[in-house]
Short mmCIF file of C-alpha atoms and ligand atoms in Angstrom, two decimals:
data_model
loop_
_atom_site.label_atom_id
_atom_site.label_comp_id
_atom_site.label_asym_id
_atom_site.label_seq_id
_atom_site.Cartn_x
_atom_site.Cartn_y
_atom_site.Cartn_z
CA MET A 1 -9.02 16.37 19.85
CA THR A 2 -8.34 12.44 21.19
CA ASN A 3 -7.94 10.24 18.43
CA HIS A 4 -11.45 8.39 19.25
CA LEU A 5 -13.35 12.36 17.72
CA LYS A 6 -11.15 11.79 14.72
CA GLN A 7 -12.35 8.55 13.29
CA GLY A 8 -15.65 7.62 12.37
CA LYS A 9 -18.08 7.17 9.46
CA ASP A 10 -18.76 10.93 8.38
CA ILE A 11 -18.68 11.09 5.05
CA ASP A 12 -19.89 14.62 4.49
CA LYS A 13 -17.53 15.64 7.50
CA ALA A 14 -14.50 14.27 5.15
CA VAL A 15 -15.87 15.49 1.48
CA ALA A 16 -15.95 19.09 4.16
CA LEU A 17 -12.27 18.90 5.29
CA LEU A 18 -11.10 17.21 2.26
CA GLN A 19 -12.91 20.26 -0.35
CA ALA A 20 -11.09 22.71 2.63
CA GLY A 21 -7.46 21.51 1.21
CA GLN A 22 -7.01 18.93 4.53
CA LEU A 23 -5.64 15.50 4.50
CA VAL A 24 -7.77 13.05 5.89
CA GLY A 25 -7.25 9.40 6.01
CA ILE A 26 -8.98 7.07 4.08
CA PRO A 27 -10.17 2.99 3.82
CA THR A 28 -9.25 1.12 0.92
CA GLU A 29 -9.24 -2.40 0.17
CA THR A 30 -5.80 -2.28 0.19
CA VAL A 31 -4.71 -0.16 2.32
CA TYR A 32 -5.59 3.34 4.22
CA GLY A 33 -4.55 6.59 2.51
CA LEU A 34 -3.27 9.41 3.44
CA ALA A 35 -5.64 11.63 0.73
CA ALA A 36 -6.09 15.38 0.05
CA ASN A 37 -7.02 17.07 -3.13
CA ALA A 38 -4.62 16.20 -5.76
CA LEU A 39 -5.33 19.09 -8.43
CA ASP A 40 -4.48 21.21 -5.24
CA ARG A 41 -0.51 22.12 -4.49
CA ARG A 42 -0.45 23.24 -1.41
CA ALA A 43 -2.41 20.27 -0.06
CA VAL A 44 -0.46 17.63 -2.05
CA THR A 45 2.34 19.13 0.03
CA GLY A 46 0.92 18.71 3.46
CA ILE A 47 1.18 15.05 2.26
CA PHE A 48 4.59 15.11 1.52
CA SER A 49 4.87 16.93 4.87
CA ALA A 50 2.95 14.78 6.90
CA LYS A 51 4.63 11.51 6.02
CA ASN A 52 8.32 12.74 5.89
CA ARG A 53 8.29 11.42 2.54
CA PRO A 54 10.71 12.55 -0.20
CA SER A 55 9.53 14.69 -2.91
CA PHE A 56 10.89 12.47 -5.36
CA ASP A 57 8.58 9.83 -4.58
CA PRO A 58 5.63 10.21 -6.66
CA LEU A 59 1.95 9.52 -5.12
CA ILE A 60 -1.00 7.55 -6.66
CA ILE A 61 -4.56 9.42 -7.30
CA HIS A 62 -7.91 8.29 -7.04
CA VAL A 63 -10.83 7.90 -8.83
CA ALA A 64 -14.30 7.02 -9.28
CA SER A 65 -14.11 5.39 -12.52
CA LEU A 66 -12.28 5.07 -15.95
CA GLU A 67 -14.43 8.10 -17.06
CA ASP A 68 -13.19 9.76 -14.60
CA ALA A 69 -9.25 8.65 -14.92
CA LEU A 70 -9.49 10.10 -18.25
CA LYS A 71 -10.36 13.72 -17.23
CA TYR A 72 -6.30 12.90 -15.79
CA VAL A 73 -4.51 11.13 -18.46
CA LYS A 74 -3.98 11.47 -22.16
CA ALA A 75 -5.30 8.13 -23.07
CA ILE A 76 -5.62 4.46 -21.85
CA PRO A 77 -3.12 2.32 -24.39
CA SER A 78 -5.58 -1.23 -25.48
CA GLU A 79 -3.16 -3.44 -23.40
CA LEU A 80 -3.58 -1.61 -20.21
CA ARG A 81 -7.39 -1.17 -21.26
CA ILE A 82 -7.77 -4.76 -21.10
CA LEU A 83 -6.53 -5.02 -17.63
CA ALA A 84 -8.36 -2.25 -16.56
CA ASP A 85 -11.89 -3.56 -17.67
CA ARG A 86 -10.96 -6.49 -15.47
CA PHE A 87 -9.29 -5.48 -12.39
CA MET A 88 -10.49 -1.51 -11.64
CA PRO A 89 -12.13 -1.04 -9.35
CA GLY A 90 -9.39 -3.13 -7.30
CA PRO A 91 -6.28 -3.92 -6.18
CA LEU A 92 -4.26 -2.77 -9.61
CA THR A 93 -2.89 0.61 -10.01
CA LEU A 94 -1.73 1.96 -13.46
CA LEU A 95 0.98 4.40 -14.87
CA LEU A 96 -0.53 6.65 -17.57
CA GLU A 97 0.17 9.65 -19.18
CA LYS A 98 -0.44 12.50 -17.61
CA LYS A 99 -2.65 15.74 -18.59
CA ASP A 100 -1.55 18.93 -17.62
CA ILE A 101 -4.08 19.55 -14.81
CA VAL A 102 -1.96 16.35 -12.83
CA PRO A 103 0.62 19.06 -10.64
CA ASP A 104 3.82 18.20 -10.93
CA LEU A 105 4.63 17.90 -7.99
CA VAL A 106 2.17 14.72 -7.84
CA THR A 107 4.21 12.68 -10.33
CA SER A 108 7.63 14.35 -9.10
CA GLY A 109 7.58 15.53 -12.45
CA LEU A 110 7.30 12.38 -13.89
CA SER A 111 5.44 12.62 -17.23
CA ARG A 112 3.08 9.42 -16.40
CA VAL A 113 0.57 9.57 -13.37
CA ALA A 114 -0.47 6.50 -11.17
CA ILE A 115 -4.26 6.23 -11.26
CA ARG A 116 -6.43 3.83 -8.78
CA ILE A 117 -10.08 3.02 -8.72
CA PRO A 118 -10.19 1.81 -5.14
CA ALA A 119 -13.38 -0.89 -4.84
CA HIS A 120 -13.94 -0.17 -0.95
CA PRO A 121 -17.68 1.15 -0.73
CA LEU A 122 -16.95 4.48 1.63
CA VAL A 123 -14.29 6.07 -0.62
CA GLN A 124 -16.34 4.94 -3.61
CA GLN A 125 -19.22 7.07 -2.01
CA LEU A 126 -16.59 10.08 -1.06
CA LEU A 127 -15.27 10.24 -3.97
CA ALA A 128 -18.19 10.95 -5.99
CA GLN A 129 -19.00 13.47 -3.88
CA LEU A 130 -15.76 15.16 -4.71
CA ASP A 131 -15.23 17.11 -8.05
CA PHE A 132 -11.36 16.51 -7.97
CA PRO A 133 -9.18 13.22 -7.58
CA LEU A 134 -7.56 12.39 -4.30
CA ALA A 135 -3.47 11.77 -4.10
CA ALA A 136 -3.32 9.16 -1.25
CA PRO A 137 -0.06 7.44 -0.51
CA SER A 138 -0.18 4.93 2.34
CA ALA A 139 -1.18 6.69 5.72
CA ASN A 140 1.55 5.84 7.49
CA PRO A 141 5.30 7.69 8.32
CA PHE A 142 7.38 7.28 5.43
CA GLY A 143 9.51 3.72 5.69
CA TYR A 144 6.88 2.62 8.20
CA ILE A 145 4.78 -0.84 8.24
CA SER A 146 1.38 0.44 6.52
CA PRO A 147 -1.83 0.68 8.40
CA THR A 148 -4.60 -1.67 7.23
CA LYS A 149 -7.17 0.02 10.24
CA ALA A 150 -7.93 3.17 11.09
CA GLU A 151 -6.54 2.85 14.61
CA HIS A 152 -3.22 2.40 13.05
CA VAL A 153 -3.96 5.68 10.78
CA LEU A 154 -4.29 7.81 13.88
CA ALA A 155 -1.36 5.44 16.19
CA GLN A 156 1.16 7.23 14.08
CA LEU A 157 -0.32 10.31 12.21
CA ALA A 158 -3.43 11.60 14.63
CA ASP A 159 -1.46 14.67 14.78
CA LYS A 160 -1.48 15.25 11.09
CA VAL A 161 -4.78 14.52 9.53
CA ALA A 162 -7.90 16.10 10.20
CA TYR A 163 -10.21 12.93 9.76
CA VAL A 164 -9.86 9.08 9.25
CA LEU A 165 -12.69 7.42 7.71
CA ASP A 166 -13.23 4.40 9.35
CA GLY A 167 -13.72 1.83 6.71
CA GLY A 168 -12.68 -1.30 9.26
CA ALA A 169 -10.28 -4.10 8.49
CA CYS A 170 -8.90 -3.83 5.08
CA GLN A 171 -9.94 -7.05 2.74
CA VAL A 172 -6.65 -7.34 0.49
CA GLY A 173 -4.24 -6.20 3.12
CA LEU A 174 -1.04 -5.31 0.70
CA GLU A 175 -0.79 -2.39 -1.51
CA SER A 176 -1.94 -2.19 -4.77
CA THR A 177 -0.14 -3.80 -7.61
CA ILE A 178 1.28 -1.50 -10.05
CA VAL A 179 1.53 -1.86 -13.81
CA GLY A 180 2.94 0.05 -16.86
CA ILE A 181 4.41 0.12 -19.99
CA GLU A 182 8.06 0.04 -20.61
CA GLU A 183 10.03 -0.90 -23.91
CA GLY A 184 6.75 -1.59 -25.39
CA GLN A 185 5.68 -4.65 -22.73
CA LEU A 186 3.40 -4.75 -20.06
CA THR A 187 5.71 -4.38 -17.27
CA VAL A 188 4.99 -4.65 -13.04
CA PHE A 189 6.65 -2.20 -11.28
CA ARG A 190 5.38 -3.33 -7.77
CA LYS A 191 3.84 -6.86 -6.83
CA GLY A 192 0.96 -6.08 -4.73
CA GLY A 193 -2.98 -7.34 -3.60
CA LEU A 194 -3.15 -8.27 -7.28
CA ALA A 195 -1.56 -11.35 -7.83
CA ILE A 196 0.81 -11.45 -10.91
CA GLU A 197 -1.11 -14.84 -12.30
CA GLU A 198 -4.17 -13.30 -12.42
CA ILE A 199 -2.57 -10.83 -14.71
CA GLU A 200 -0.74 -13.38 -16.92
CA ALA A 201 -3.72 -15.55 -17.00
CA LEU A 202 -5.64 -12.85 -18.54
CA VAL A 203 -2.65 -10.88 -20.99
CA GLY A 204 0.16 -13.31 -20.68
CA THR A 205 3.94 -13.19 -19.72
CA VAL A 206 4.70 -9.84 -18.04
CA VAL A 207 7.81 -8.37 -17.21
CA VAL A 208 8.21 -7.93 -13.13
CA LYS A 209 10.81 -5.52 -12.38
CA ALA A 210 13.49 -5.98 -9.40
CA HIS A 211 13.50 -3.23 -6.49
CA SER A 212 15.71 -1.03 -7.13
CA SER A 213 17.27 1.12 -4.29
CA SER A 214 19.60 3.04 -6.67
CA ASN A 215 16.89 4.34 -8.90
CA PRO A 216 13.89 5.90 -6.58
CA ALA A 217 12.14 7.67 -9.34
CA ALA A 218 11.47 4.15 -10.65
CA PRO A 219 7.54 2.99 -8.94
CA GLY A 220 8.31 0.48 -6.13
CA MET A 221 11.39 2.88 -4.73
CA LEU A 222 13.49 2.33 -2.44
CA LYS A 223 14.33 -0.78 -1.12
CA SER A 224 14.16 -0.40 3.20
CA HIS A 225 10.47 0.33 3.36
CA TYR A 226 7.58 -1.51 5.33
CA ALA A 227 10.10 -2.18 8.07
CA PRO A 228 9.58 -2.70 11.95
CA ARG A 229 11.01 -0.70 14.30
CA LYS A 230 12.55 -3.91 16.26
CA PRO A 231 15.86 -5.75 14.49
CA PHE A 232 13.99 -8.47 11.83
CA LYS A 233 15.37 -11.58 10.43
CA LEU A 234 14.16 -13.55 7.51
CA LEU A 235 14.24 -16.85 7.35
CA SER A 236 13.40 -19.86 4.50
CA SER A 237 10.75 -22.25 6.77
CA THR A 238 13.29 -24.90 7.56
CA ASP A 239 15.33 -22.38 8.87
CA PHE A 240 12.83 -20.40 10.74
CA GLN A 241 11.46 -23.86 12.78
CA ALA A 242 15.21 -24.54 13.52
CA TYR A 243 15.73 -20.79 14.81
CA THR A 244 16.39 -20.56 18.32
CA ASN A 245 18.85 -18.23 20.27
CA ASP A 246 18.99 -16.49 23.87
CA LYS A 247 16.93 -13.50 23.49
CA ARG A 248 13.35 -13.00 23.22
CA ILE A 249 11.92 -13.50 19.85
CA GLY A 250 8.38 -12.66 18.07
CA PHE A 251 7.99 -14.82 15.24
CA LEU A 252 5.64 -14.40 12.31
CA ALA A 253 4.50 -17.66 10.97
CA PHE A 254 2.88 -18.59 7.71
CA GLN A 255 0.94 -21.78 9.01
CA THR A 256 2.31 -23.38 11.73
CA PRO A 257 3.21 -21.89 14.93
CA LYS A 258 6.63 -21.85 16.02
CA SER A 259 7.11 -24.56 18.62
CA ASN A 260 8.61 -23.65 22.28
CA SER A 261 8.31 -19.90 22.06
CA ASP A 262 6.63 -17.16 24.07
CA ALA A 263 5.48 -14.91 20.80
CA SER A 264 4.27 -16.61 17.81
CA ILE A 265 1.69 -15.19 15.61
CA VAL A 266 0.35 -17.39 12.50
CA LEU A 267 -0.89 -15.62 9.43
CA SER A 268 -3.41 -18.62 8.29
CA ALA A 269 -3.94 -21.37 9.84
CA ASN A 270 -4.77 -23.35 6.60
CA GLY A 271 -2.29 -21.89 4.31
CA ASP A 272 -4.46 -19.19 2.54
CA LEU A 273 -2.25 -16.46 1.24
CA ALA A 274 -4.95 -14.20 0.91
CA GLN A 275 -6.03 -14.50 4.72
CA ALA A 276 -1.86 -13.99 4.95
CA ALA A 277 -1.78 -11.13 2.99
CA GLN A 278 -5.25 -9.58 5.31
CA ASN A 279 -3.24 -10.28 8.48
CA LEU A 280 0.80 -9.02 7.76
CA PHE A 281 0.78 -5.34 8.86
CA ALA A 282 -1.47 -5.64 11.19
CA SER A 283 0.95 -8.66 12.84
CA LEU A 284 4.30 -6.95 11.80
CA ARG A 285 2.70 -4.31 14.08
CA GLN A 286 1.60 -6.56 16.99
CA LEU A 287 4.91 -7.85 17.35
CA ASP A 288 6.45 -4.46 17.03
CA GLU A 289 4.91 -3.48 19.98
CA MET A 290 5.60 -6.62 22.18
CA ASP A 291 7.95 -6.63 24.98
CA ILE A 292 10.64 -9.12 22.79
CA ASP A 293 14.08 -7.95 21.59
CA GLU A 294 13.65 -9.29 17.07
CA ILE A 295 11.02 -10.40 15.14
CA VAL A 296 11.86 -13.47 13.02
CA ALA A 297 9.59 -14.05 10.47
CA GLU A 298 9.02 -17.17 7.61
CA LEU A 299 8.91 -16.82 4.22
CA LEU A 300 5.90 -17.79 2.50
CA PRO A 301 5.81 -19.70 -1.02
CA GLU A 302 6.41 -17.81 -3.62
CA GLN A 303 3.31 -18.31 -5.86
CA GLY A 304 0.41 -15.76 -5.82
CA LEU A 305 -0.08 -13.32 -3.21
CA GLY A 306 2.71 -14.89 -1.16
CA ARG A 307 4.96 -13.46 -4.13
CA ALA A 308 3.84 -9.93 -2.79
CA ILE A 309 4.22 -10.99 0.90
CA ASN A 310 7.64 -11.93 0.45
CA ASP A 311 8.39 -8.79 -1.21
CA ARG A 312 7.52 -6.93 1.48
CA LEU A 313 8.93 -9.34 4.31
CA ARG A 314 12.36 -8.88 2.22
CA ARG A 315 12.70 -5.10 2.08
CA ALA A 316 11.52 -4.97 5.76
CA ALA A 317 14.58 -7.28 6.26
CA VAL A 318 16.94 -4.62 4.87
O1 LIG B 401 -2.95 -0.12 -2.76
C1 LIG B 401 -2.38 1.19 -2.64
O2 LIG B 401 -1.99 1.72 -3.87
C2 LIG B 401 -2.14 2.88 -1.63
C3 LIG B 401 -3.44 3.02 -1.40
C4 LIG B 401 -3.53 3.87 -0.38
O3 LIG B 401 -4.57 3.29 -2.72
N1 LIG B 401 -1.33 3.33 -2.02
C5 LIG B 401 0.44 3.50 -1.79
O4 LIG B 401 0.74 4.36 -1.90
O5 LIG B 401 0.67 1.95 -1.91
P1 LIG B 401 1.94 5.08 -1.84
O6 LIG B 401 2.25 5.98 -2.16
O7 LIG B 401 2.58 4.03 -0.24
O8 LIG B 401 3.06 4.16 -2.93
C6 LIG B 401 2.91 4.20 -4.48
C7 LIG B 401 3.95 4.10 -5.13
C8 LIG B 401 5.21 4.49 -5.17
O9 LIG B 401 6.16 3.52 -4.87
C9 LIG B 401 5.72 5.04 -5.79
O10 LIG B 401 6.80 5.55 -6.50
C10 LIG B 401 5.28 4.53 -6.96
O11 LIG B 401 3.69 4.26 -6.57
N2 LIG B 401 4.49 5.66 -8.01
C11 LIG B 401 3.68 6.60 -8.30
N3 LIG B 401 3.07 7.09 -9.52
C12 LIG B 401 4.26 7.17 -10.08
C13 LIG B 401 4.88 7.29 -11.22
N4 LIG B 401 4.12 8.19 -11.81
N5 LIG B 401 5.88 6.35 -11.41
C14 LIG B 401 6.28 6.00 -11.41
N6 LIG B 401 5.94 5.24 -9.81
C15 LIG B 401 5.14 6.26 -9.06
MG1 LIG B 402 3.55 3.05 1.21
#
């Protein structure tokens, strides 16, 4: 089948394929997911193998509502409930004690399951027609840049997915922020599309866990991630503007284009961090496909979504 036939807005088709245990690319407001029936072990195994993902890296399950979430988790602690009431549906994932109905395969044997309620209208319509939750990691090969358009999914996983539901370009552009409780404290395990400042405005200071490459069972996981294939360098704004060498360089700038360069992409000309987040992964892909030797990116201000963007850039630079 050619790629364009595998991509469309046919929800009934997506429903039928998912019911048959197949893999379907789904749009969410954060990034595209590679979805399958979370309660079907064989289908979930298919996700891990399609992505080449190690089985110790657990999956997020997607449900339509908090009411649905309660079918799969034992309880929602009150601190997390406050966040859920405000930010779900949206770019927030909660870690909650799972019920037995959720296969251990989904959580890599952990007692908690990651739950998210995506806001994208197409996936909401899809979930409304399913009587099971969707396990869905980002729809990229393990370690590569996350997809923010249907075309990105097919560019790399065309032979692994039965269909990609096309919901256009992702509005947020960064994976969800993952929050759970650790040692009695609200803890952010992965910076993402919901800014930590927004969480703290509601519930006060939270713990932000650094990424660890030595403890893969921890969310946020392996440090090297989100990486383009080309050599990738990350520089402070000052070093970025001064950087030069005799290679062909593709520059990824925050606000101000790199002067006298062959290839320079600007994430947001007016310095809007939400717009920069929206453009980040597609821009990295674009640079990765250009005829250049090296990608050089500029660090963003360490605030709001800039923190999550910098996190992705730092991990790409490892
Ligand atoms: O925005 C998103 O979250 C996207 C869309 C598709 O929903 N999904 C996504 O999934 O980014 P993935 O698999 O690429 O990243 C999920 C992260 C992983 O780093 C994993 O370690 C962590 O969530 N995670 C999942 N389940 C967990 C659990 N039970 N305990 C701790 N961490 C968990
Ligand atoms: Mg991912």
